[in-house]
mmCIF file with all atom_site columns, C-alpha atoms in Angstrom:
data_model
loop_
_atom_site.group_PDB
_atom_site.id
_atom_site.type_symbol
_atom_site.label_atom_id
_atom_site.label_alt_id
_atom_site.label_comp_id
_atom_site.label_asym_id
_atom_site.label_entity_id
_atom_site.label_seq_id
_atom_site.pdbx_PDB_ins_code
_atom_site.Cartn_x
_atom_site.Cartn_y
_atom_site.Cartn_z
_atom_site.occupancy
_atom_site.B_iso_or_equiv
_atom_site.pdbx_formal_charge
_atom_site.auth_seq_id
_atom_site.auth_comp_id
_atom_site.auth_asym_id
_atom_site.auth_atom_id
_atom_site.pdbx_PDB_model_num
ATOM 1   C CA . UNK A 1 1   ? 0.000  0.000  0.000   1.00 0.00 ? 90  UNK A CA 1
ATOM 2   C CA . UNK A 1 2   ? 1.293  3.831  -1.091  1.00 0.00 ? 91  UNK A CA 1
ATOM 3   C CA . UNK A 1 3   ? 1.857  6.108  1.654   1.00 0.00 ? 92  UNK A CA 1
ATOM 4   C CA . UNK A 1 4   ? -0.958 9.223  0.236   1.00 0.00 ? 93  UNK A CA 1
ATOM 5   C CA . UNK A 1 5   ? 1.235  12.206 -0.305  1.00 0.00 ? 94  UNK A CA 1
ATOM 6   C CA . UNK A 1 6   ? 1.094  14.992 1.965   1.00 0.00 ? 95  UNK A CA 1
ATOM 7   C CA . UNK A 1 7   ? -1.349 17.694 1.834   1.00 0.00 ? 96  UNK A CA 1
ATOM 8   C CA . UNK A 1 8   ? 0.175  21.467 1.102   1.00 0.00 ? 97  UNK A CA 1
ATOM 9   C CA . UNK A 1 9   ? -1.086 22.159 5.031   1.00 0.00 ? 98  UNK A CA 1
ATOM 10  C CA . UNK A 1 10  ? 0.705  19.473 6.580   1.00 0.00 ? 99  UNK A CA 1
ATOM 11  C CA . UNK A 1 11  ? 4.562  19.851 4.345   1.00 0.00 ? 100 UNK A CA 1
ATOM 12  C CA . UNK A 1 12  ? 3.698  23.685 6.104   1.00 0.00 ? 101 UNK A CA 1
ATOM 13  C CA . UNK A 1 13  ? 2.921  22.202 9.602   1.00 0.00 ? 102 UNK A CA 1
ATOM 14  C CA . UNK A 1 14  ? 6.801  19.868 9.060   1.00 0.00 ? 103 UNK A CA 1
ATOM 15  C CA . UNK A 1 15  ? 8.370  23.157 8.009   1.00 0.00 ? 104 UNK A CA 1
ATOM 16  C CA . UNK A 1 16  ? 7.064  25.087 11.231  1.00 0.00 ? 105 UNK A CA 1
ATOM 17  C CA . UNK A 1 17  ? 7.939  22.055 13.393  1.00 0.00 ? 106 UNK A CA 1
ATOM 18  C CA . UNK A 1 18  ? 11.352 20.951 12.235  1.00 0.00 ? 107 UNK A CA 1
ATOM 19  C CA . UNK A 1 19  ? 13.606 24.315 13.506  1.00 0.00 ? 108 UNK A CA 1
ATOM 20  C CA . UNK A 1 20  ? 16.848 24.286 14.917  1.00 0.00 ? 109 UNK A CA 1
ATOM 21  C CA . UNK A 1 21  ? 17.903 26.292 17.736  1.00 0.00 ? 110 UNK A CA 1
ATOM 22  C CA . UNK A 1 22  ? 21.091 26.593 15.904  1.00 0.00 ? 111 UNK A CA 1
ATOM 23  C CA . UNK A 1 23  ? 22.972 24.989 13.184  1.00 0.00 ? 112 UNK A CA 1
ATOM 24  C CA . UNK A 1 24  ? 26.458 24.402 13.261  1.00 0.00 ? 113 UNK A CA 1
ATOM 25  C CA . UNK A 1 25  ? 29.166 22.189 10.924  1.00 0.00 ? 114 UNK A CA 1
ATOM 26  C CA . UNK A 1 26  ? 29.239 19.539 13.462  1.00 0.00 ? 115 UNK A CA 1
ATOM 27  C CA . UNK A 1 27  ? 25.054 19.850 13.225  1.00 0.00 ? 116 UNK A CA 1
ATOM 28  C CA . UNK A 1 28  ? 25.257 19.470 9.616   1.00 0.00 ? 117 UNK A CA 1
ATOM 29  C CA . UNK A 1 29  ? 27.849 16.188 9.957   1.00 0.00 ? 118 UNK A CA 1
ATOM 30  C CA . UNK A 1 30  ? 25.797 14.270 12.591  1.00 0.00 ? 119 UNK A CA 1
ATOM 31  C CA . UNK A 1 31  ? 22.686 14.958 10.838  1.00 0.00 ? 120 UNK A CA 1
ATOM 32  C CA . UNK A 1 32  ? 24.357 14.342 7.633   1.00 0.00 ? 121 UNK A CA 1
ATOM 33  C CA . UNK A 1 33  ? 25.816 10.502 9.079   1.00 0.00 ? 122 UNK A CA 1
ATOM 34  C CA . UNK A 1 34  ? 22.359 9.966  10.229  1.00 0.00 ? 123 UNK A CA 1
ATOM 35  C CA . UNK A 1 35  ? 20.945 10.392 6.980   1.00 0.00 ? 124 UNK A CA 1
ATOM 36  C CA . UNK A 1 36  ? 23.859 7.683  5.883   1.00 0.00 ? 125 UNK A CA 1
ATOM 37  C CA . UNK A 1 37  ? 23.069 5.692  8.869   1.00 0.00 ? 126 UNK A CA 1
ATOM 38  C CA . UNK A 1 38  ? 19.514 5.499  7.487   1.00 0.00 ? 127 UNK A CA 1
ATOM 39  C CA . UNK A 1 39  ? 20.153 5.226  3.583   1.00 0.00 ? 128 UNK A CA 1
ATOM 40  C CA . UNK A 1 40  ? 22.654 2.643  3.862   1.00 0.00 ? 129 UNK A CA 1
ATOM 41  C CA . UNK A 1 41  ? 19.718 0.843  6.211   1.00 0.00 ? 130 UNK A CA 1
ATOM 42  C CA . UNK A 1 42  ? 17.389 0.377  3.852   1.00 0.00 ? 131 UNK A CA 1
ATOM 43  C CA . UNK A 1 43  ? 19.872 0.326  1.074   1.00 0.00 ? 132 UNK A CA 1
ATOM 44  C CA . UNK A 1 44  ? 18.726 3.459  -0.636  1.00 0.00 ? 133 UNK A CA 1
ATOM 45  C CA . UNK A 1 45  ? 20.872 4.615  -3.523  1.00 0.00 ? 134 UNK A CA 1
ATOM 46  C CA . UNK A 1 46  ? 21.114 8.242  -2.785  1.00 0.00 ? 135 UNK A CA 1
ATOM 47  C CA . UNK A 1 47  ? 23.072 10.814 -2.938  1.00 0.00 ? 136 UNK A CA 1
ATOM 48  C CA . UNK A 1 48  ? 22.715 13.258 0.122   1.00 0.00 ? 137 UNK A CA 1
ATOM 49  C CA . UNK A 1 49  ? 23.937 17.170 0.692   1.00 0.00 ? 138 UNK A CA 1
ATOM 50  C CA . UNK A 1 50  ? 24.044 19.479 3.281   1.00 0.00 ? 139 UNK A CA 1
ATOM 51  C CA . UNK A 1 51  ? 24.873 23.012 2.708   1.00 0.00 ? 140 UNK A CA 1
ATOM 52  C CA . UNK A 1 52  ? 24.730 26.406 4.536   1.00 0.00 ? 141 UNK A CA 1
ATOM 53  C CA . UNK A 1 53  ? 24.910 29.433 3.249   1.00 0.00 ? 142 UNK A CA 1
ATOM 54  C CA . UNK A 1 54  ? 26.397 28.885 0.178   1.00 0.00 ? 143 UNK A CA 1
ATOM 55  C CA . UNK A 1 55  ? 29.022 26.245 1.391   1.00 0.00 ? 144 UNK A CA 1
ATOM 56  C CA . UNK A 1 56  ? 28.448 22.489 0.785   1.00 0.00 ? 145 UNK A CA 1
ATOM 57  C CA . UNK A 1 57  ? 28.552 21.228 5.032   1.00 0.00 ? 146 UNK A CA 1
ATOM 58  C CA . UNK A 1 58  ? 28.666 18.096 3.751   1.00 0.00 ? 147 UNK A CA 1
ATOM 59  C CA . UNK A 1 59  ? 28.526 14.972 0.696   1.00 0.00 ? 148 UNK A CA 1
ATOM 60  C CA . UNK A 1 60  ? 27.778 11.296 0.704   1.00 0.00 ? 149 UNK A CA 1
ATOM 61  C CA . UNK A 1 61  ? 27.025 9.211  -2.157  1.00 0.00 ? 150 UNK A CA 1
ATOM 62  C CA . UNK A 1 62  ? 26.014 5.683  -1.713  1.00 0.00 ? 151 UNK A CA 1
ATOM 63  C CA . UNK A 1 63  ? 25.984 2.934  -3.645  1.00 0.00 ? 152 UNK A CA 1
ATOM 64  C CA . UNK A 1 64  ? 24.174 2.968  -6.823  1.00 0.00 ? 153 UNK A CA 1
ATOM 65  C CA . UNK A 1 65  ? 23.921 6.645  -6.479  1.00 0.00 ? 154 UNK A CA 1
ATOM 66  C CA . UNK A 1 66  ? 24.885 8.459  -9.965  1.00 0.00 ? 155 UNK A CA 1
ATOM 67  C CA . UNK A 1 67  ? 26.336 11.787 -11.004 1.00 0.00 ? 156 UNK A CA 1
ATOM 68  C CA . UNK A 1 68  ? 22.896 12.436 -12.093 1.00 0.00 ? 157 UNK A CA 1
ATOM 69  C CA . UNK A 1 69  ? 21.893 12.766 -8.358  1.00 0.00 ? 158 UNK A CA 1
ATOM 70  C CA . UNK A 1 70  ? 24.469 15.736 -7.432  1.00 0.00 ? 159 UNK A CA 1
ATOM 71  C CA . UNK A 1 71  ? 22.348 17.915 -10.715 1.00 0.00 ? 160 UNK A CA 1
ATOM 72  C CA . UNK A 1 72  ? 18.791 16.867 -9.039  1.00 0.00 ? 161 UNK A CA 1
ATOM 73  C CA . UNK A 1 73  ? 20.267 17.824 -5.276  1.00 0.00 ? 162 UNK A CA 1
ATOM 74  C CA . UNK A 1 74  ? 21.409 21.336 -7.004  1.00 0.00 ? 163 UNK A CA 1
ATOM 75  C CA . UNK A 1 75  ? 18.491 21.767 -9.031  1.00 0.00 ? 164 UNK A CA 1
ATOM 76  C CA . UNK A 1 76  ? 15.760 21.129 -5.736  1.00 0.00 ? 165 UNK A CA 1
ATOM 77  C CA . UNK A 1 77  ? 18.289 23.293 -3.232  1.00 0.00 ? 166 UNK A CA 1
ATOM 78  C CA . UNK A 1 78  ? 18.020 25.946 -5.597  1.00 0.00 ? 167 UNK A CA 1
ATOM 79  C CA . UNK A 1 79  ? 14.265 26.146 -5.128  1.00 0.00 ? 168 UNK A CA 1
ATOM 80  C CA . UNK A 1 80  ? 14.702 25.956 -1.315  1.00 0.00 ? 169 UNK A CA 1
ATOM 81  C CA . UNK A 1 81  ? 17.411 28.593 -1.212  1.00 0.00 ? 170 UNK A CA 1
ATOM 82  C CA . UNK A 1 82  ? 14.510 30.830 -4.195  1.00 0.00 ? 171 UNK A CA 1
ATOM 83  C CA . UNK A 1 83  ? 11.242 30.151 -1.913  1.00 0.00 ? 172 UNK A CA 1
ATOM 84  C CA . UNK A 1 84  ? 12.492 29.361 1.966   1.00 0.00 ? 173 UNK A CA 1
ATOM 85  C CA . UNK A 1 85  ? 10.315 26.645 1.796   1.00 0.00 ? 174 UNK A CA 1
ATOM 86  C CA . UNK A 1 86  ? 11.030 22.351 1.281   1.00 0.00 ? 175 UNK A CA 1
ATOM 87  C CA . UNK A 1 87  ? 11.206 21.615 -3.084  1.00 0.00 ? 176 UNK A CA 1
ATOM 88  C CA . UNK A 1 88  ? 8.157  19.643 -2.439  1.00 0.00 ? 177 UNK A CA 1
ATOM 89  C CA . UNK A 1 89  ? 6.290  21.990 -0.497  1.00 0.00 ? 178 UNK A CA 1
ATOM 90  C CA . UNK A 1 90  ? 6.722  24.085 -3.367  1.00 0.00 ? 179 UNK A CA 1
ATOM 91  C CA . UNK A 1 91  ? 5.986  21.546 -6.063  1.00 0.00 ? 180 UNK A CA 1
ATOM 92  C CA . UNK A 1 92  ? 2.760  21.065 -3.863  1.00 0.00 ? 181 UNK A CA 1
ATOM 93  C CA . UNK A 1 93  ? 1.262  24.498 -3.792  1.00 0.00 ? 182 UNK A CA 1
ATOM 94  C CA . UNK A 1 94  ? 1.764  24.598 -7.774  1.00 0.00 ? 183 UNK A CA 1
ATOM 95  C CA . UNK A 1 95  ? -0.197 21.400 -8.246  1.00 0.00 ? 184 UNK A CA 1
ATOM 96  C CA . UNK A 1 96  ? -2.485 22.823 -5.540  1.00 0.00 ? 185 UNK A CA 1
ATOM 97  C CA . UNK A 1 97  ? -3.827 25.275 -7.963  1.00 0.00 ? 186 UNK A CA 1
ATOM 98  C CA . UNK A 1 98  ? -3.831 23.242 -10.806 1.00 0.00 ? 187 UNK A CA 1
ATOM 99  C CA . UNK A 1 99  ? -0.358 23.471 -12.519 1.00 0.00 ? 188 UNK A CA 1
ATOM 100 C CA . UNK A 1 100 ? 3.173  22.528 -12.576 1.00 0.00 ? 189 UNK A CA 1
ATOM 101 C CA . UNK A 1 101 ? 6.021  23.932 -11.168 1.00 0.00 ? 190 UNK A CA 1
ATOM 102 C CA . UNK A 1 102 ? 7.221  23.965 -14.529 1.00 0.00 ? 191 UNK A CA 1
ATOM 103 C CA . UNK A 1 103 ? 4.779  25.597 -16.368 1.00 0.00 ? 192 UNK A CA 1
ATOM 104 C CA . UNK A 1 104 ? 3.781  28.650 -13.781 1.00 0.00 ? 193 UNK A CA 1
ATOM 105 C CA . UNK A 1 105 ? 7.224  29.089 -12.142 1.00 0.00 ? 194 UNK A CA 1
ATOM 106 C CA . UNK A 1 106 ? 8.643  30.470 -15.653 1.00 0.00 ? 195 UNK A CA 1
ATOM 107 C CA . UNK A 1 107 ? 12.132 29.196 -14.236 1.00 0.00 ? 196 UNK A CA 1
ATOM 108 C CA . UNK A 1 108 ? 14.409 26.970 -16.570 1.00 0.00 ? 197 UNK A CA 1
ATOM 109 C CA . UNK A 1 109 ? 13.879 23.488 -15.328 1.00 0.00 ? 198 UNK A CA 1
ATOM 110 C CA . UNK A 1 110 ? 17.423 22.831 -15.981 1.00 0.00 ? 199 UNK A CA 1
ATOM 111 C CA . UNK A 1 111 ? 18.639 25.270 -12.723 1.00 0.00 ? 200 UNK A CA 1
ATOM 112 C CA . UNK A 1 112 ? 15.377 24.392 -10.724 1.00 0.00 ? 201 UNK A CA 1
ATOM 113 C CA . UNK A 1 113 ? 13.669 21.709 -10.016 1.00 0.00 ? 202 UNK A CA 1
ATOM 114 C CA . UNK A 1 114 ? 10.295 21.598 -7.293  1.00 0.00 ? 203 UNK A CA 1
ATOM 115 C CA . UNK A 1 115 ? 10.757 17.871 -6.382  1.00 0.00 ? 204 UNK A CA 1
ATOM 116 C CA . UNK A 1 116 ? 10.543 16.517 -3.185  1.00 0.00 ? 205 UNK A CA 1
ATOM 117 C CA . UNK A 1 117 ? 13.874 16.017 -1.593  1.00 0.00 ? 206 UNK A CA 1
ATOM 118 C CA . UNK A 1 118 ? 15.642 19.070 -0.480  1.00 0.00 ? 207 UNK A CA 1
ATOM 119 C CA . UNK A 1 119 ? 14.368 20.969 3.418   1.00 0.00 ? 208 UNK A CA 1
ATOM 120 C CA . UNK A 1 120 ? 15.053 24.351 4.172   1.00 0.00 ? 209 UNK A CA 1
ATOM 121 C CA . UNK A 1 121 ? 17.391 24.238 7.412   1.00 0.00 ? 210 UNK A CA 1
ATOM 122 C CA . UNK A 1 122 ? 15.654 26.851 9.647   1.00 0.00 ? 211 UNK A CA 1
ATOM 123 C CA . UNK A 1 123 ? 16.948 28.631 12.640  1.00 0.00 ? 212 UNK A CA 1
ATOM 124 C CA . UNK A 1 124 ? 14.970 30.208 15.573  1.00 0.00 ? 213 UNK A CA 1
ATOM 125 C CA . UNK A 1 125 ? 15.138 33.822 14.421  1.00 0.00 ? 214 UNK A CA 1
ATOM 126 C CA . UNK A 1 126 ? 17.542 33.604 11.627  1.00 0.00 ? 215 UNK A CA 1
ATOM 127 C CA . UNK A 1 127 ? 15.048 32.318 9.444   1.00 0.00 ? 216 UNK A CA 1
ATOM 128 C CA . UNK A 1 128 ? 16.493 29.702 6.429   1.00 0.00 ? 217 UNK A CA 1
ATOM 129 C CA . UNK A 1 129 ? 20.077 29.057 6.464   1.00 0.00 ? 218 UNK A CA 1
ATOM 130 C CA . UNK A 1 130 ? 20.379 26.408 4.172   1.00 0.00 ? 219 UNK A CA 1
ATOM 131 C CA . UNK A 1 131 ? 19.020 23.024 2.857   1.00 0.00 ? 220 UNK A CA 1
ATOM 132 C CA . UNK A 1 132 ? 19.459 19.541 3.466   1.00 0.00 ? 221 UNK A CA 1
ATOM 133 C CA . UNK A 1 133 ? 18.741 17.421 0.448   1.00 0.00 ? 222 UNK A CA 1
ATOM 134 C CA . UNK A 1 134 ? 18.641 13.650 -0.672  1.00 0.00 ? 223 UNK A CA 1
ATOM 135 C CA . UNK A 1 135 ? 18.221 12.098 -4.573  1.00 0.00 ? 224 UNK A CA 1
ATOM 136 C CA . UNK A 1 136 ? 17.827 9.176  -5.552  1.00 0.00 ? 225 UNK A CA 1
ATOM 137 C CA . UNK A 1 137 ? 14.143 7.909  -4.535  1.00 0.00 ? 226 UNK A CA 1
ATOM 138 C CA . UNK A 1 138 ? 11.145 8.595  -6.221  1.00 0.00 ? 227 UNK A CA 1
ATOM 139 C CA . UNK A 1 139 ? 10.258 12.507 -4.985  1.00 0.00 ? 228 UNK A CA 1
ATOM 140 C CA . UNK A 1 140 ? 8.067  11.739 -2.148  1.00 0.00 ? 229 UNK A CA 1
ATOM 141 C CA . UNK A 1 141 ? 10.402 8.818  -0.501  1.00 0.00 ? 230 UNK A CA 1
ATOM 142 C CA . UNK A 1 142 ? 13.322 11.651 -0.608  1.00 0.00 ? 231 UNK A CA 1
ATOM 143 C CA . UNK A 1 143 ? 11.372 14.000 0.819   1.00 0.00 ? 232 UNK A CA 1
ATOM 144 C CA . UNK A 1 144 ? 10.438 11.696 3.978   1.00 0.00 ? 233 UNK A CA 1
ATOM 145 C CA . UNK A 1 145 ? 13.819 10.397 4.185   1.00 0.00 ? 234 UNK A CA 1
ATOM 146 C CA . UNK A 1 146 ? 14.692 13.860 5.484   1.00 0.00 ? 235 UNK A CA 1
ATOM 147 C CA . UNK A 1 147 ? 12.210 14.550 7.115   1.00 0.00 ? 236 UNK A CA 1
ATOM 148 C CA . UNK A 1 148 ? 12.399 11.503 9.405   1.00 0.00 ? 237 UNK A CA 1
ATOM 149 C CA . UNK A 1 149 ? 15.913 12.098 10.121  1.00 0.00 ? 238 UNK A CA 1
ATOM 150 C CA . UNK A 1 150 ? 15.536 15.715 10.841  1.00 0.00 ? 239 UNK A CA 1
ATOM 151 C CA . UNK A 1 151 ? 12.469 14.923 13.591  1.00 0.00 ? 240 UNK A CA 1
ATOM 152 C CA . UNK A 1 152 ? 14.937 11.913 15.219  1.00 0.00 ? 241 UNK A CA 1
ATOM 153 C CA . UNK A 1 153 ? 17.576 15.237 14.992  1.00 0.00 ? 242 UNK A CA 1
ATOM 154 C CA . UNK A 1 154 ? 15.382 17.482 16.652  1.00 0.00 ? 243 UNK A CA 1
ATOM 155 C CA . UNK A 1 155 ? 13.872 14.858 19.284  1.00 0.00 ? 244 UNK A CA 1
ATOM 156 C CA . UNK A 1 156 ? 15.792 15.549 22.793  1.00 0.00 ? 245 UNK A CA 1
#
């Protein structure tokens, strides 16, 4: 049985929930070996990326990953780092009003891409600092990838 994908109101309610108090480089490596921890686990062939901004935090990718993956984790942070919201989230709210990403964002598809997989790193009163992104499932399976390890993360 298919997990239903998330409405547009609860990807909000994950991005108001999932905020760090702050973010640091050994944040972004423990979070980042989680992430591993977890791929490797369920032997997902991803590729996964943690940057802050502007500098790449950190880089895995696992087996049966592909170069391929490192253009979809660019393409899906740049619509993080363009909306301050997850790539999903914003694929969501386009097919929410009954049209693509592609079609109604008038941005080249080859520099953005509104597919689930990349989360906006937020920060108690600095707003978004960066993005933490996996490829290499389909969209929605990317998207809860993170989102699982960030609310184990952000579980005292």
């Amino acid at each position: 049985m298919t997990t239903p994908a998330p409405t547009v109101e609860e990807l909000e309610a994950q991005e108001r929930r999932l905020v760090f108090e702050r973010f640091t480089h050994d944040d972004a490596w423990a979070l980042g070996c989680l992430l591993v921890e977890r791929a490797r686990e369920r032997r997902a062939p991803v590729a996964i990326d943690i940057h802050r901004s502007g500098q790449q935090l950190f880089h895995a990718a696992l087996p049966g990953s592909a170069p391929d993956n490192d253009a979809w984790i660019a393409r899906k942070r740049r619509v993080v780092e363009r909306y301050g919201s997850a790539s999903y989230l914003v694929g969501a709210r386009h097919r929410a009003k009954g049209t693509t990403f592609e079609d109604s964002s008038r941005l080249d598809p080859d520099t953005y891409a509104a597919h689930g997989g990349s989360f906006p790193i937020t920060v108690k009163g600095a707003g978004v600092i960066g993005a933490i992104t996996v490829s290499g499932l389909p969209q929605l399976e990317d998207h809860a990838m993170v989102v699982e390890a960030l609310e184990t993360f952000l579980t005292p």
